[in-house]
Coordinates of C-alpha atoms in Angstrom, one line a residue:
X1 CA 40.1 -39.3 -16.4
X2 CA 41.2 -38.8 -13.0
X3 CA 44.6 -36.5 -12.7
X4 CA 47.0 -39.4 -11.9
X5 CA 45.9 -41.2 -15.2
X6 CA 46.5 -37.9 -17.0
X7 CA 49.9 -37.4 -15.7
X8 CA 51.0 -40.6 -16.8
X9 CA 49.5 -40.4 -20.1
X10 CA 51.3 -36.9 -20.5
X11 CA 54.6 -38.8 -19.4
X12 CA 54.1 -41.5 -22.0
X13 CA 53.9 -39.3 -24.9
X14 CA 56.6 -37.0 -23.6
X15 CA 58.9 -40.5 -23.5
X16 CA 57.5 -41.6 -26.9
X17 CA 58.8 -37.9 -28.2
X18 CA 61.8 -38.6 -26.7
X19 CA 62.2 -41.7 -27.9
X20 CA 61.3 -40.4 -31.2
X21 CA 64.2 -37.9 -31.3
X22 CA 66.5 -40.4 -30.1
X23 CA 65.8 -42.6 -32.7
X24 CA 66.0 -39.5 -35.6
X25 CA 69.4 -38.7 -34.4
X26 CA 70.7 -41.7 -34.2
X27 CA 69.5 -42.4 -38.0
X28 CA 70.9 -39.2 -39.2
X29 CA 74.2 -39.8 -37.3
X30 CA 74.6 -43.5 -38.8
X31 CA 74.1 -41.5 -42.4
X32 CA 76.6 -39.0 -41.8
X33 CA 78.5 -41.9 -41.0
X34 CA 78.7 -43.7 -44.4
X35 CA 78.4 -40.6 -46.4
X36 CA 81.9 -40.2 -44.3
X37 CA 83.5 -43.1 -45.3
X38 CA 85.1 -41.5 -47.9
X39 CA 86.3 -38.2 -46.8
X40 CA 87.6 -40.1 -43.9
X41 CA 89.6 -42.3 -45.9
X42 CA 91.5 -39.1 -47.1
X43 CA 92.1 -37.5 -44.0
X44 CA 93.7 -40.9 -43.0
X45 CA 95.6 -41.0 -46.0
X46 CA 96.8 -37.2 -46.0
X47 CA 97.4 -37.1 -41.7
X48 CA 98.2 -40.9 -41.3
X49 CA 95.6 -40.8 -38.9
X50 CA 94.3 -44.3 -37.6
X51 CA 97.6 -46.4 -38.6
X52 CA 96.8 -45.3 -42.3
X53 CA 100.4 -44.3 -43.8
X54 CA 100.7 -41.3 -45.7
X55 CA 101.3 -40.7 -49.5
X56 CA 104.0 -38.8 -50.9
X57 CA 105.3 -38.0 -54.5
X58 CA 109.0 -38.4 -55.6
X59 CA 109.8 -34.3 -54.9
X60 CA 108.5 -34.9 -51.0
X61 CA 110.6 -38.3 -51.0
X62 CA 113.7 -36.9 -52.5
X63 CA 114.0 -33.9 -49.5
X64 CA 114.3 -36.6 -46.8
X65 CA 117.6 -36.5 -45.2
X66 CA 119.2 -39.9 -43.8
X67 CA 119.1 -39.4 -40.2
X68 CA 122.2 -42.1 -39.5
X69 CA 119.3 -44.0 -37.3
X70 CA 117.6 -47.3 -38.2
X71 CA 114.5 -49.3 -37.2
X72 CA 113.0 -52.7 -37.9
X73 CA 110.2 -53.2 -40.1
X74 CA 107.6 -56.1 -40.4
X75 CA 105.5 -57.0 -43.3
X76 CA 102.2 -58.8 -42.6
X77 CA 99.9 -59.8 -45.7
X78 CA 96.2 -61.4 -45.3
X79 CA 93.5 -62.6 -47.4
X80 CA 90.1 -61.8 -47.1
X81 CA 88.1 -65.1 -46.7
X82 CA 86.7 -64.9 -49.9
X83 CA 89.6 -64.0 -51.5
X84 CA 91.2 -67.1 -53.5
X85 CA 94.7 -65.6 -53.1
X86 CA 98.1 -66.8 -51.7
X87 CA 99.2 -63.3 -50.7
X88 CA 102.5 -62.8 -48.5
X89 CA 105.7 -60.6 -48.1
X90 CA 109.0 -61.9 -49.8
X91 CA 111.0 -60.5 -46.8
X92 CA 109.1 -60.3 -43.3
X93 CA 111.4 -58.5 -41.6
X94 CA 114.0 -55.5 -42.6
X95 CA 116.1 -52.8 -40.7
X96 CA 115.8 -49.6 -42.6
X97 CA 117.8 -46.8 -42.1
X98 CA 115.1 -43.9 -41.0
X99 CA 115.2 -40.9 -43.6
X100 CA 116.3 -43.5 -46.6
X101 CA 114.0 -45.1 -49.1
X102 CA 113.6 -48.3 -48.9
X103 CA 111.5 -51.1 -50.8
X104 CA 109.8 -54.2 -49.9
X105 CA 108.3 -56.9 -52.4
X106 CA 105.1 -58.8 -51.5
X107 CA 104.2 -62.1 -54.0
X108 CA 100.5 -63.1 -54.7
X109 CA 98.8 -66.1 -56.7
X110 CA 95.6 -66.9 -58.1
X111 CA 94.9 -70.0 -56.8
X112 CA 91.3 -70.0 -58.6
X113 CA 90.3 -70.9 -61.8
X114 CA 89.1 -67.5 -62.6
X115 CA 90.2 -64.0 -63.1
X116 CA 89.9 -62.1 -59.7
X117 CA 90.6 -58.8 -59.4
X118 CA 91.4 -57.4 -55.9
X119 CA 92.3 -54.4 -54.0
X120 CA 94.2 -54.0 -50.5
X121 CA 93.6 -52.1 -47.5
X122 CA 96.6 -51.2 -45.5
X123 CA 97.4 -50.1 -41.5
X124 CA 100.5 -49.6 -39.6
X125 CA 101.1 -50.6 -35.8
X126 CA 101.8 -48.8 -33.8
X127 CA 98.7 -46.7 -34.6
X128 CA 100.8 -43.6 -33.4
X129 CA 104.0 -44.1 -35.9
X130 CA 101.4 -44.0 -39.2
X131 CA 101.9 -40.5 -40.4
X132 CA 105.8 -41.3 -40.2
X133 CA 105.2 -44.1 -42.6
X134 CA 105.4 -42.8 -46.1
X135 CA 104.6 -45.1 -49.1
X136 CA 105.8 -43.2 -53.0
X137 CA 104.5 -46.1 -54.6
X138 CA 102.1 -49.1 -53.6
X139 CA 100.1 -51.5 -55.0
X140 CA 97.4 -50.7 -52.8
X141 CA 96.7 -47.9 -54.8
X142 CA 95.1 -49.3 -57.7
X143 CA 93.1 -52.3 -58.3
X144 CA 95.1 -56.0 -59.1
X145 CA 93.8 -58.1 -61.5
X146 CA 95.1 -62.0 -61.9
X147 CA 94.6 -64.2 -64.1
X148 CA 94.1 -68.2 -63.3
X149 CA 97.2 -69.1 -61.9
X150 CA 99.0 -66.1 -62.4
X151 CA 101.4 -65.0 -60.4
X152 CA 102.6 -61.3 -59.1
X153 CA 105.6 -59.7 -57.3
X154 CA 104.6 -56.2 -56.1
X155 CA 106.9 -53.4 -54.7
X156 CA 106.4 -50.9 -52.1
X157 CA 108.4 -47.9 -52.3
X158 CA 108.5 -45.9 -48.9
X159 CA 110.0 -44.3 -46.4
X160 CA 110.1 -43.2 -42.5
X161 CA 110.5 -39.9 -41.7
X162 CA 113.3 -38.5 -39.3
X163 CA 110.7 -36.5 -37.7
X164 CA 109.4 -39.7 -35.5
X165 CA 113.0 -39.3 -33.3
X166 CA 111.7 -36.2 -31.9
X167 CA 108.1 -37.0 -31.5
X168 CA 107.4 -37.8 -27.4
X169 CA 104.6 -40.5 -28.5
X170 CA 107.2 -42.5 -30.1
X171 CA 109.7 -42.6 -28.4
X172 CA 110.2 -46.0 -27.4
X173 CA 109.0 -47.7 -30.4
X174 CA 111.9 -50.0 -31.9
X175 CA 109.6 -51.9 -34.9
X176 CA 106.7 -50.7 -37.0
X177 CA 104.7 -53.1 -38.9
X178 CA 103.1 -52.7 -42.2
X179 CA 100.2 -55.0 -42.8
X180 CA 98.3 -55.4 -46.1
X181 CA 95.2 -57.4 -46.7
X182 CA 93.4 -58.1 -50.4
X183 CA 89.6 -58.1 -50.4
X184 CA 88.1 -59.4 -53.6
X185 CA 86.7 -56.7 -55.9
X186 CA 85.0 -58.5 -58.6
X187 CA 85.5 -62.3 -60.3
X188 CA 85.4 -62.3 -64.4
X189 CA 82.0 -62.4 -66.4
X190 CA 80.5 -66.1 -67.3
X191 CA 82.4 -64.9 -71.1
X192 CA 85.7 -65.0 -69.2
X193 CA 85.6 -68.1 -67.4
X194 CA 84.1 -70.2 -70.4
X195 CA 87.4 -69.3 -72.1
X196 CA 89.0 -70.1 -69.2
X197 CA 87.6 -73.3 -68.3
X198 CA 88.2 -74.7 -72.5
X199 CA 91.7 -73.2 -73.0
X200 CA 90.6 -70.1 -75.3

């Protein structure tokens, strides 16, 4: 082998080591990923980090002072597309006073001819008011289950807190929008919507 052909032979198994490392981090960084997910989702929930609001009990609510302030609040609702659902807000718009607690009602339906059980995952825009946002009680939180046909009003007990007026980042926002979509969790058993399809 002549010492060109060996110095590119030496080259090609130093890029296939490379290329071998590469590839092992990038496996091992997709698995910290998902094994992530979930300890993620309750930093989000604790910092209202990436538009998710934050969760507070009644004692945190009840300390909030009314700053004599208000600001405008949308309500968005969705459907995922394999979610038989009519899902939307009874109110789409409110001014809240900032500091107060304030609720909002959202109605869904099961349009199917089955029991469907869903769950909803929740943002606020702008991504930078989220940790102002604080929900005391949700629906979001626990699983809903409908029956055929049924129908739902559920409330949303929250708050904004007075600390956003002297945050720099949001200063100039003037509406923050809370937007809910259902996924579907699971459908009834073949039990379930044999009774359902005959009446029992």
């Amino acid at each position: 082998m002549t010492q060109a052909s060996s110095a590119v032979e030496r080259a090609r198994q130093s890029n296939r080591k490379v290329a071998l490392v590469a590839l092992s981090m990038a496996l091992g960084m997709l698995g910290l990923g998902y094994a992530s997910v979930p300890l993620y989702r309750i930093f989000c929930q604790v910092t209202g980090y990436g538009g998710t609001t934050k969760r507070v009990d009644e004692a945190q609510a009840a300390s909030i002072k009314d700053s004599g302030r208000t600001m405008s609040v949308r309500f968005d609702a969705n459907t995922a597309r394999n979610m038989p659902w009519e899902f939307k807000p009874l109110q789409v718009k409110d001014t809240v006073s900032i500091g107060v607690r304030d609720m909002a009602l959202f109605w869904a339906r099961n349009d199917s001819d089955k029991t469907v059980t869903g769950t909803a995952s929740f943002n606020v825009e702008p991504e930078q008011a989220a940790k102002y946002f604080n929900k005391i009680q949700c629906f979001c939180f626990t699983e809903q289950t409908l029956q055929p046909g049924e129908e739902v009003r559920m409330p949303v007990l929250y708050y904004i807190d007075p600390a956003i007026l002297d945050d720099p980042d949001n200063k100039d926002v003037e509406e923050i929008t809370l937007s809910y979509t259902f996924h579907l969790t699971s459908v009834g058993d073949a039990k379930t919507l044999d009774q359902n399809s005959t009446g029992g």
